[in-house]
Tab-separated table of N, CA and C and ligand atoms in Angstrom:
chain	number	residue	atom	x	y	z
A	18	UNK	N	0.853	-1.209	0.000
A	18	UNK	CA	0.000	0.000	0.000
A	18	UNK	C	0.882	1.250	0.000
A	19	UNK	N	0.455	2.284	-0.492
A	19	UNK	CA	1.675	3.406	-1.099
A	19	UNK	C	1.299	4.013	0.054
A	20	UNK	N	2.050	5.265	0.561
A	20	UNK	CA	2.063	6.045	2.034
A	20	UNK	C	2.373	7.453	1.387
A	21	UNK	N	2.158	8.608	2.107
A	21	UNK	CA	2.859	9.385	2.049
A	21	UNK	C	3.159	10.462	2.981
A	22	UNK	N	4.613	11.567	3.235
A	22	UNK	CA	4.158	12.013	4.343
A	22	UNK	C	3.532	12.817	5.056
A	23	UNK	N	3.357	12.584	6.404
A	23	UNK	CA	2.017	13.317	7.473
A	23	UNK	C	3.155	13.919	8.234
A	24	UNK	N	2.997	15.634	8.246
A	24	UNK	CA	3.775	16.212	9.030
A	24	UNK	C	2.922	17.028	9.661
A	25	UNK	N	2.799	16.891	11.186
A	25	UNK	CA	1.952	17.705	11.519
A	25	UNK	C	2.672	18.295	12.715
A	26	UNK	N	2.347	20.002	12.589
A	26	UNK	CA	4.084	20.665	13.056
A	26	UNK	C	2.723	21.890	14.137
A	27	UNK	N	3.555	22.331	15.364
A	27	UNK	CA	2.699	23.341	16.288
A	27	UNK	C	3.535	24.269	16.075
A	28	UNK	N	3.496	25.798	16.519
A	28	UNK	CA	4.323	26.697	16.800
A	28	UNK	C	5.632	26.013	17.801
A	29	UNK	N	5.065	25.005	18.757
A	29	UNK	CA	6.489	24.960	19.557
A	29	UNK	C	7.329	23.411	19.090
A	30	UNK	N	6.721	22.699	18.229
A	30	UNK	CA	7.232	21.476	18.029
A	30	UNK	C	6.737	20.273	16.880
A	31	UNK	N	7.810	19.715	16.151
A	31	UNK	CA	6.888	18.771	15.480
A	31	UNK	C	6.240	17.693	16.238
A	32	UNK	N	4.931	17.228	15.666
A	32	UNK	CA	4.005	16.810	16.838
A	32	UNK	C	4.514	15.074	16.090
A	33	UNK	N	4.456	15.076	14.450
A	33	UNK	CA	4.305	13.861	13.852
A	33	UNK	C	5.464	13.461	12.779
A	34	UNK	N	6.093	13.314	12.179
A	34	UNK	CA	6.649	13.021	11.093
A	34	UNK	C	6.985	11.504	10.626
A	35	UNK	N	5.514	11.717	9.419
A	35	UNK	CA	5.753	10.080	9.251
A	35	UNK	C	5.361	9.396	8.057
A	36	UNK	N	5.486	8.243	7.482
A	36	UNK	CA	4.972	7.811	6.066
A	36	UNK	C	3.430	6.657	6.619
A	37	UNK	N	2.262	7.723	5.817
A	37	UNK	CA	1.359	7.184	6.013
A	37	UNK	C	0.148	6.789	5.077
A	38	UNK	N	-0.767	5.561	5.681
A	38	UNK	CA	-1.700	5.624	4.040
A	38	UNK	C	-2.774	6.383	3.733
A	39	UNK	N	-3.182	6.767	4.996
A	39	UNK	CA	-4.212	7.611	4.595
A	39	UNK	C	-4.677	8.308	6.134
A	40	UNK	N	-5.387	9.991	5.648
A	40	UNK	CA	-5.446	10.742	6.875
A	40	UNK	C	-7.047	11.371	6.535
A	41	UNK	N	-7.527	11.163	7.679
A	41	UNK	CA	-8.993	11.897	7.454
A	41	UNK	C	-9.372	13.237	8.609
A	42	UNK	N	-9.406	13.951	8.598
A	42	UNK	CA	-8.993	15.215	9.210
A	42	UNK	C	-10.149	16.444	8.787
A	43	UNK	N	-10.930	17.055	9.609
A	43	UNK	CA	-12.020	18.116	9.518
A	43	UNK	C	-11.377	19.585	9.083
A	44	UNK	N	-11.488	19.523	7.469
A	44	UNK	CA	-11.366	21.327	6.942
A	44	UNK	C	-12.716	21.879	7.426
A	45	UNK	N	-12.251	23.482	7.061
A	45	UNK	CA	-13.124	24.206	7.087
A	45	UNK	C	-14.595	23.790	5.520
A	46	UNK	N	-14.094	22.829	4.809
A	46	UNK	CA	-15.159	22.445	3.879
A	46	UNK	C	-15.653	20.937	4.699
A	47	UNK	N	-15.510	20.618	5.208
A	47	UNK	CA	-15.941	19.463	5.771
A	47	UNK	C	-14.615	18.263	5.967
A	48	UNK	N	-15.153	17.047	6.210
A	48	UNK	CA	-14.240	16.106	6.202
A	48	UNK	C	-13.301	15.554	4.950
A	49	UNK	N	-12.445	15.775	5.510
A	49	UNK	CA	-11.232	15.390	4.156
A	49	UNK	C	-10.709	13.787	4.009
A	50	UNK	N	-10.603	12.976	3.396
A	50	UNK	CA	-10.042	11.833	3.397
A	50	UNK	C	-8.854	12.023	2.412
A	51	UNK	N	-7.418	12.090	3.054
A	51	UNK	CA	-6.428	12.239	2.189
A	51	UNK	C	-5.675	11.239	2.262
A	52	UNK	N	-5.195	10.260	0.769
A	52	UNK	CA	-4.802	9.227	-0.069
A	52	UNK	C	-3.555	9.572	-0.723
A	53	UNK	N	-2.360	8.904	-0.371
A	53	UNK	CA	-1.222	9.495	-1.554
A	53	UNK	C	-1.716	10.081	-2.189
A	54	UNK	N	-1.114	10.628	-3.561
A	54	UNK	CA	-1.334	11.272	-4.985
A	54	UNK	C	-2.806	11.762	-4.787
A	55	UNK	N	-3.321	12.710	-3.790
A	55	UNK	CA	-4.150	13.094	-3.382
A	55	UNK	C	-3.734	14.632	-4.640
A	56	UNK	N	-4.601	15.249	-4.683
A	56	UNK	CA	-4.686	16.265	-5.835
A	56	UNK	C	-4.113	17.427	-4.519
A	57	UNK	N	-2.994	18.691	-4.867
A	57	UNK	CA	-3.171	19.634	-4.297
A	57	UNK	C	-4.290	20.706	-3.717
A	58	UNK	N	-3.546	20.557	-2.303
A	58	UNK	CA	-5.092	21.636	-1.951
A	58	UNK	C	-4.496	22.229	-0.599
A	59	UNK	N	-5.061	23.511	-0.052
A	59	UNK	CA	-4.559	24.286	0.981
A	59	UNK	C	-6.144	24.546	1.395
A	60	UNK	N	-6.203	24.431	3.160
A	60	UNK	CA	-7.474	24.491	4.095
A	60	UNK	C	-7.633	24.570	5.218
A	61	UNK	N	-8.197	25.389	5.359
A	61	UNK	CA	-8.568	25.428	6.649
A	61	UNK	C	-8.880	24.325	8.041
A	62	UNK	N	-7.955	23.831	8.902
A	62	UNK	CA	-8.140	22.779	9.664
A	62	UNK	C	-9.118	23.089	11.125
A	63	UNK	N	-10.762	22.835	11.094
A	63	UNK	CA	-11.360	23.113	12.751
A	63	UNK	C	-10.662	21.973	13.403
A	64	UNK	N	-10.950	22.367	14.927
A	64	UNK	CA	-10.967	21.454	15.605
A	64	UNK	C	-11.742	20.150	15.572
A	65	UNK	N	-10.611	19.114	15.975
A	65	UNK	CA	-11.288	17.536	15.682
A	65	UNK	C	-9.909	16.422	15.749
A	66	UNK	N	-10.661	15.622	15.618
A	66	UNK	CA	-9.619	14.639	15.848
A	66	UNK	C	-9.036	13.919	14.442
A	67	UNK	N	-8.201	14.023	14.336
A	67	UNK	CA	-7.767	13.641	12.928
A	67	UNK	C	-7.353	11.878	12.910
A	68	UNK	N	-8.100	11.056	11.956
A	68	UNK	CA	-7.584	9.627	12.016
A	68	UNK	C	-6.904	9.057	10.980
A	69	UNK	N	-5.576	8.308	11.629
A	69	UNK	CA	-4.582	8.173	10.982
A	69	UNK	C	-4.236	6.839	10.300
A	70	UNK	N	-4.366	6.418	9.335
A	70	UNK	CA	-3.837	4.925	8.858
A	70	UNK	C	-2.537	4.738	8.216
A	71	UNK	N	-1.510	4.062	9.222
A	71	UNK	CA	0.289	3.781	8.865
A	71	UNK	C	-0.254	2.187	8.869
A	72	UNK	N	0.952	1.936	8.130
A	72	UNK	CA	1.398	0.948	8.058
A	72	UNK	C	1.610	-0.022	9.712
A	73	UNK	N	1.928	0.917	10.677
A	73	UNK	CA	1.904	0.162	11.907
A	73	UNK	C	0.454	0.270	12.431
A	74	UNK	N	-0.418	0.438	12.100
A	74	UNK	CA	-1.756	0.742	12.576
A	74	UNK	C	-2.763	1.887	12.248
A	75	UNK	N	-3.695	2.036	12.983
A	75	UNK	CA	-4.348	3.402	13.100
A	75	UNK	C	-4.526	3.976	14.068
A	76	UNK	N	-4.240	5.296	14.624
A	76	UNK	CA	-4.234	6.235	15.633
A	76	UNK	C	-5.135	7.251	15.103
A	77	UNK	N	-4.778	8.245	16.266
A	77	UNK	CA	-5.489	9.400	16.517
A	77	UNK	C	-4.875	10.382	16.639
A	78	UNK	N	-4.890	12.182	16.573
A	78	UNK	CA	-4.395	13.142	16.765
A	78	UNK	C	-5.539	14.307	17.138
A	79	UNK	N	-5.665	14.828	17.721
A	79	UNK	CA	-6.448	16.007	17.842
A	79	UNK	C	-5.943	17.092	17.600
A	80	UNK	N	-6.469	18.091	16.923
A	80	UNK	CA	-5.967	19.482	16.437
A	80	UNK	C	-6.835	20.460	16.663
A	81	UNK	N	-6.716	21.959	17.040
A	81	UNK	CA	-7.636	22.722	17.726
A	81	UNK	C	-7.918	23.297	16.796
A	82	UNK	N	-7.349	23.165	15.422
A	82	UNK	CA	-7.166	24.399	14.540
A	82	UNK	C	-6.252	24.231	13.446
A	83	UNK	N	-6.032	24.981	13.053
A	83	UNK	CA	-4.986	24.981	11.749
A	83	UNK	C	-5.273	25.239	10.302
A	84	UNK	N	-4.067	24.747	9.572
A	84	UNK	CA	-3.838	24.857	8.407
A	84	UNK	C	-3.452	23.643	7.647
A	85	UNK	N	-4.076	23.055	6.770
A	85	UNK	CA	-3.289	22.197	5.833
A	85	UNK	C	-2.854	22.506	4.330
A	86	UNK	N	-2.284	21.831	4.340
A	86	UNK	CA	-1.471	21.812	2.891
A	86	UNK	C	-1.239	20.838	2.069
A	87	UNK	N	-1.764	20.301	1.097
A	87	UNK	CA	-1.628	18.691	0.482
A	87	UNK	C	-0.330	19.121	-0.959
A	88	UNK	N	0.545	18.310	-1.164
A	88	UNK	CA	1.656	18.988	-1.658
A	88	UNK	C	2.069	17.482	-2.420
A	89	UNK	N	2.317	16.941	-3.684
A	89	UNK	CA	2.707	15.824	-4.075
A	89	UNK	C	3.260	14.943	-3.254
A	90	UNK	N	4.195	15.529	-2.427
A	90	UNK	CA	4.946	14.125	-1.986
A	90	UNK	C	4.732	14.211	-0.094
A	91	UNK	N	3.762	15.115	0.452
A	91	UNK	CA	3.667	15.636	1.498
A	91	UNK	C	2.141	16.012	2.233
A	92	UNK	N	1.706	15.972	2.952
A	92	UNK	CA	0.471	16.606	3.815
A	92	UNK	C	0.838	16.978	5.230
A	93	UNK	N	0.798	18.791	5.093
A	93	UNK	CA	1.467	19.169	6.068
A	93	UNK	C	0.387	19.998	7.133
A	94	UNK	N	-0.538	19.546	7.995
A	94	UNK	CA	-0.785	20.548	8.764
A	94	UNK	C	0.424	21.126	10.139
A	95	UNK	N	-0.472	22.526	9.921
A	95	UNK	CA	0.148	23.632	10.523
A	95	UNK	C	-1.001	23.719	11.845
A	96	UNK	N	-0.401	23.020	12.921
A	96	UNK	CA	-1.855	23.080	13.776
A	96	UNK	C	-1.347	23.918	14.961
A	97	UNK	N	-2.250	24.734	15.216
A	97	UNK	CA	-2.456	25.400	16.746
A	97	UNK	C	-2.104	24.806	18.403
A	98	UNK	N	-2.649	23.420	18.201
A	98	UNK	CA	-1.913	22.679	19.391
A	98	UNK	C	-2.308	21.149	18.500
A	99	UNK	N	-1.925	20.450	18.857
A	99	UNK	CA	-1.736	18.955	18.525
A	99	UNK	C	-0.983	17.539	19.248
A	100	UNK	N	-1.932	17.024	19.615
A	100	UNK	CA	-1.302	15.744	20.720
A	100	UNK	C	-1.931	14.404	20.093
A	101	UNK	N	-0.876	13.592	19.777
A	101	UNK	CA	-1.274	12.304	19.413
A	101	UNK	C	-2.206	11.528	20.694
A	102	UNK	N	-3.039	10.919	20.545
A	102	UNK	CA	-4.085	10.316	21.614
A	102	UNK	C	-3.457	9.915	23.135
A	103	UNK	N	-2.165	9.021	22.763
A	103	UNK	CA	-2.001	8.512	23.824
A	103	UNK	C	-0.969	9.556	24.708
A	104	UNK	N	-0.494	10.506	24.141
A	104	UNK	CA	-0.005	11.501	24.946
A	104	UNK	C	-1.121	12.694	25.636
A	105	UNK	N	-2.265	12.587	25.534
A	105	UNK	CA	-2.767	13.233	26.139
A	105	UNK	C	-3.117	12.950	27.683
A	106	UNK	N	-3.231	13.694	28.606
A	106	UNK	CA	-3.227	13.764	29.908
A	106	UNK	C	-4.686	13.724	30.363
A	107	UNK	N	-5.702	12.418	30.291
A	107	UNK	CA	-6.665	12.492	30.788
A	107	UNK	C	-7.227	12.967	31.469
A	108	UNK	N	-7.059	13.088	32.889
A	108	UNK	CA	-7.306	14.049	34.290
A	108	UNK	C	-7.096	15.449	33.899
A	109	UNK	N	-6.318	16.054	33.208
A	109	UNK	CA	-6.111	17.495	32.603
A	109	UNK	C	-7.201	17.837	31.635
A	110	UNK	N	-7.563	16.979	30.879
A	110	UNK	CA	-8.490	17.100	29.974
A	110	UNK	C	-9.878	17.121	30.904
A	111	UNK	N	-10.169	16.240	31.750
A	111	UNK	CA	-11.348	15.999	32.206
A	111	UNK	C	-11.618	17.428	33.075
A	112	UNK	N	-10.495	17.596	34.020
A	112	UNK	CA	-10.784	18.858	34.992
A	112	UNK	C	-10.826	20.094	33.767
A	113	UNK	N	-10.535	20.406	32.930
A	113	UNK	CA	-10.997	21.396	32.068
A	113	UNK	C	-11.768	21.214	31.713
A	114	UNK	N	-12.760	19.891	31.165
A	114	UNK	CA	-14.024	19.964	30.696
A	114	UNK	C	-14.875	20.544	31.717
A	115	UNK	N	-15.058	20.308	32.427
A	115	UNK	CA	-15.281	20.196	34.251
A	115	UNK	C	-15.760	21.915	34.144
A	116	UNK	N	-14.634	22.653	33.957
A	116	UNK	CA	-14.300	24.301	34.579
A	116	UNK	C	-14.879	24.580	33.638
A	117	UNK	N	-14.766	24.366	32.028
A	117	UNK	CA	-15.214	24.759	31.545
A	117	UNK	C	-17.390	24.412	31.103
A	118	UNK	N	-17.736	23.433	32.116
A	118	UNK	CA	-18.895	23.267	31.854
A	118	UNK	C	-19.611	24.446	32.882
A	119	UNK	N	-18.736	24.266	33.968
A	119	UNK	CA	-18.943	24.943	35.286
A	119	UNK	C	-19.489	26.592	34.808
A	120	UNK	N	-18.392	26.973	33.796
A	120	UNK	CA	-18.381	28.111	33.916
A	120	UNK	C	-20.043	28.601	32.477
A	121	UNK	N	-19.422	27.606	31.892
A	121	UNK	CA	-21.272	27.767	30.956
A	121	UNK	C	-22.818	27.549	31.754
A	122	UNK	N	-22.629	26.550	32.611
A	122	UNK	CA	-23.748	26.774	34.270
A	122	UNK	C	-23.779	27.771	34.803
A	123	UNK	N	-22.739	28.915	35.154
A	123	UNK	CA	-22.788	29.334	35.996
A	123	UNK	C	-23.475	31.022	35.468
A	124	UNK	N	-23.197	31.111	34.116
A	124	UNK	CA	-23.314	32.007	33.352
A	124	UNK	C	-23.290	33.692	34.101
A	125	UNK	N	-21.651	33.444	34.645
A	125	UNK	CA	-21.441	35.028	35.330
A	125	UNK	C	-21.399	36.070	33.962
A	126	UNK	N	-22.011	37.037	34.586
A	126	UNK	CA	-22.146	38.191	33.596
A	126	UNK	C	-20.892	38.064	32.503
A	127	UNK	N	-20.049	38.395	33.216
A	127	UNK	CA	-18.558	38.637	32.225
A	127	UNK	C	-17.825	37.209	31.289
A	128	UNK	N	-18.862	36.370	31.704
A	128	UNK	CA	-18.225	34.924	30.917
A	128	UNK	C	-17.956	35.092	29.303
A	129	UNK	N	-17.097	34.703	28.644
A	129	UNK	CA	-16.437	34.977	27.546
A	129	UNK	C	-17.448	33.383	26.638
A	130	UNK	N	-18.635	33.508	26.828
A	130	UNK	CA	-19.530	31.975	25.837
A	130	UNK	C	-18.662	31.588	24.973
A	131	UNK	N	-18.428	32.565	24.071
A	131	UNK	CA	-17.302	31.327	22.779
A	131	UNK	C	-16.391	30.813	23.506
A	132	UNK	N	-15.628	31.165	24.338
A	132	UNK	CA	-14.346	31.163	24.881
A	132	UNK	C	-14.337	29.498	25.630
A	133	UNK	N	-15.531	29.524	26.793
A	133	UNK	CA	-15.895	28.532	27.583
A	133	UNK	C	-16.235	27.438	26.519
A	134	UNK	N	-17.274	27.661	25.615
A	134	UNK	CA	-17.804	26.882	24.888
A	134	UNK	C	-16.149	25.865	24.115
A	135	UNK	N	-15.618	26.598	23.310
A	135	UNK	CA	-14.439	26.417	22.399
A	135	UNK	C	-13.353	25.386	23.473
A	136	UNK	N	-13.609	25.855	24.676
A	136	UNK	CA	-12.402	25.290	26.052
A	136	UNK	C	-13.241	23.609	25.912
A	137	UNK	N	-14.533	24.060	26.059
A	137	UNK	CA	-15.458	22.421	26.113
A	137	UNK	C	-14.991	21.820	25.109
A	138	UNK	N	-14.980	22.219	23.875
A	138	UNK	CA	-15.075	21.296	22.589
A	138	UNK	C	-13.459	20.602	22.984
A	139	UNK	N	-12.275	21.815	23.132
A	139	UNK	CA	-11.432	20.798	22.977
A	139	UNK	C	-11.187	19.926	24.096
A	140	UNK	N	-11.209	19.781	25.316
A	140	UNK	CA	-11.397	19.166	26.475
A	140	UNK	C	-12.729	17.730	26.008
A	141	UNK	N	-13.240	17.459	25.170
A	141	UNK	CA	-14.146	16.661	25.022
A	141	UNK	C	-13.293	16.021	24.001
A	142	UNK	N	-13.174	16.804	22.738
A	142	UNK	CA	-12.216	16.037	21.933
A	142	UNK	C	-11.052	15.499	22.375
A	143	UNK	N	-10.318	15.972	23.278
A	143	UNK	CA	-9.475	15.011	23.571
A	143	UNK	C	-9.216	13.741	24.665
A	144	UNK	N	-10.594	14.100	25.514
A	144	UNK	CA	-10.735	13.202	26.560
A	144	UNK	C	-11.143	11.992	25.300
A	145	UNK	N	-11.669	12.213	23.983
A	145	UNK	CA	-12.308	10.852	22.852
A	145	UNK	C	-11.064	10.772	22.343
A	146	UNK	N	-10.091	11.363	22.145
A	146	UNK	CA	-8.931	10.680	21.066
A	146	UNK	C	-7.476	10.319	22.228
A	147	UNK	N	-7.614	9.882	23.441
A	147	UNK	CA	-6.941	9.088	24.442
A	147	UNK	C	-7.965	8.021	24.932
A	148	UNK	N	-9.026	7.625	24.483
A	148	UNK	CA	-9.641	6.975	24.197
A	148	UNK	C	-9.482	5.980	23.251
A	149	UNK	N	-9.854	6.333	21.954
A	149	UNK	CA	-9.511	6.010	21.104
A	149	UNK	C	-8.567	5.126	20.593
A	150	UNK	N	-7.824	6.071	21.156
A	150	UNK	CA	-5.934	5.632	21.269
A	150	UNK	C	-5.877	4.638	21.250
A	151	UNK	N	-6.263	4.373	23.006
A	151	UNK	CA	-5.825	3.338	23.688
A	151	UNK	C	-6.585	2.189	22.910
A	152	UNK	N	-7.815	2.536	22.399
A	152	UNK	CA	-8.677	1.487	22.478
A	152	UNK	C	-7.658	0.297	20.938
A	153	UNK	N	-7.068	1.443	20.052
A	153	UNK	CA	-6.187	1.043	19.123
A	153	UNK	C	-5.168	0.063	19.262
A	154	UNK	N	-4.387	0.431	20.963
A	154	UNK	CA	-3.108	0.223	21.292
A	154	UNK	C	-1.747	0.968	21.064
A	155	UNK	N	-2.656	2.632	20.620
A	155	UNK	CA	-1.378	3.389	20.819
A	155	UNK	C	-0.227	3.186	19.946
A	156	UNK	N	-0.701	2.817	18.525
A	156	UNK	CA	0.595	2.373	17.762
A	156	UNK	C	1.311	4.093	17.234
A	157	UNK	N	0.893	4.986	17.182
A	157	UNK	CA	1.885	6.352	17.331
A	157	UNK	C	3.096	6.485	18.190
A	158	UNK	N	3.070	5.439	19.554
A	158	UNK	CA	4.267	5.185	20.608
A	158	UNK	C	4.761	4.570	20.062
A	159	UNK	N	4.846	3.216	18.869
A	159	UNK	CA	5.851	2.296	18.643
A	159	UNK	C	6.617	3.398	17.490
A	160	UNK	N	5.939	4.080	16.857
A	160	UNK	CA	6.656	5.047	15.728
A	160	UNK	C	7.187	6.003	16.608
A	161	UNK	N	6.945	6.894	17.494
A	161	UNK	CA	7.710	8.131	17.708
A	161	UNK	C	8.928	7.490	18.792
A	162	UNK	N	9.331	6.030	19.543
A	162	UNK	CA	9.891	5.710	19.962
A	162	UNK	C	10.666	4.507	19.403
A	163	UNK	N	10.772	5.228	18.112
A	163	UNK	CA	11.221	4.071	17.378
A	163	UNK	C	12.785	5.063	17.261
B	209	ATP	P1	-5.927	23.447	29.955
B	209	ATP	O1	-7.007	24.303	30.557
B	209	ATP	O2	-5.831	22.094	30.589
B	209	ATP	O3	-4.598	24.152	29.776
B	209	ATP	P2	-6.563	24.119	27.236
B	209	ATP	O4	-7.609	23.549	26.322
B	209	ATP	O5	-6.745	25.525	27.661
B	209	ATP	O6	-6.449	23.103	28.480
B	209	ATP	P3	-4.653	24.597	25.163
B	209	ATP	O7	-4.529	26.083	25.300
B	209	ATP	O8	-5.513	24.068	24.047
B	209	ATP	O9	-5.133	23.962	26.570
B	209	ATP	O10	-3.207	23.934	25.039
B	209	ATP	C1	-2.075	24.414	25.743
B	209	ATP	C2	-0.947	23.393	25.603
B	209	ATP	O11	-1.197	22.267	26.451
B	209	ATP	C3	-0.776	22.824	24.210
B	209	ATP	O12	0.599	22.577	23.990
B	209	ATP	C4	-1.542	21.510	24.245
B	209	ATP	O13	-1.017	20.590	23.320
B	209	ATP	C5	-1.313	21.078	25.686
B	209	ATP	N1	-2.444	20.335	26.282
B	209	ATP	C6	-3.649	20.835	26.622
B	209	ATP	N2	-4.424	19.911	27.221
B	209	ATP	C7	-3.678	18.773	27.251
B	209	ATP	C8	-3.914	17.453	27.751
B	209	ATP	N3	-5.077	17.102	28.328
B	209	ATP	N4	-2.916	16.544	27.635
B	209	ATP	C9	-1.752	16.887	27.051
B	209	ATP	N5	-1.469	18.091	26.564
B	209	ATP	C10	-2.408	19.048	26.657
């Protein structure tokens, strides 16, 4: 099966670099399913969990945001924050869903709604893609500790 690569890079670090068969990942046009020799294209990345098919398996990544780029020999998102499933910190995720439900209940005058709301989405998405993960077996750990 042909691969190609998935680089998915934050302001502070590359999150991924790897040869893969296929990536399905939420643009701003909807869901993308990207295939090698995928046709060029540049888009807008929402938040979501992006699913990954390598050759060692299938994983997960969550992205809050971003940018992609589909490029002949390359698919590069440019994401805002990005954590492969099994590196995410469950209990961190959960107590932010938590604060952030708290604070949409509590609806103090000065509450920032998108702000709280946007804190929920990603705190939900990622409490599902360490989930996920695991439920996989986490094959993103045998690649980035390879
Ligand atoms: P928190 O309130 O827990 O900081 P947040 O949604 O406000 O959550 P972000 O601003 O989206 O956090 O991310 C800040 C940094 O922390 C990013 O580098 C992101 O990858 C990382 N991060 C956030 N939540 C987790 C988590 N549950 N596990 C691992 N890394 C996380």
């Amino acid at each position: 099966m042909s691969t190609t690569l998935l680089e998915v890079v934050t302001p502070d670090r590359v999150v991924v670099s790897h040869e893969v068969n296929m990536v399905s990942i939420l643009t701003g046009g909807g869901e993308l399913g990207i295939l090698p020799r995928h046709a060029e294209l540049a888009a807008t990345v929402k938040p979501g969990i992006m699913r990954v098919k390598m050759p060692e398996g299938e994983d997960y990544i969550v992205v809050t945001g971003g940018f992609l780029e589909i490029r002949p020999d390359r698919v590069t998102v440019l994401a805002e924050t990005a954590e492969i499933g099994s590196r995410i910190d469950p209990d961190r995720a959960e107590a932010a869903r938590r604060r952030a439900e708290q604070r949409l209940a509590e609806r103090r005058a000065d509450l920032n709604v998108r702000r709280a709301e946007f804190a929920l989405q990603r705190a939900i998405l990622r409490l599902e893609a360490a989930e996920l993960s695991k439920q996989v077996g986490t094959p993103f750990e045998r690649v980035l500790n390879k």
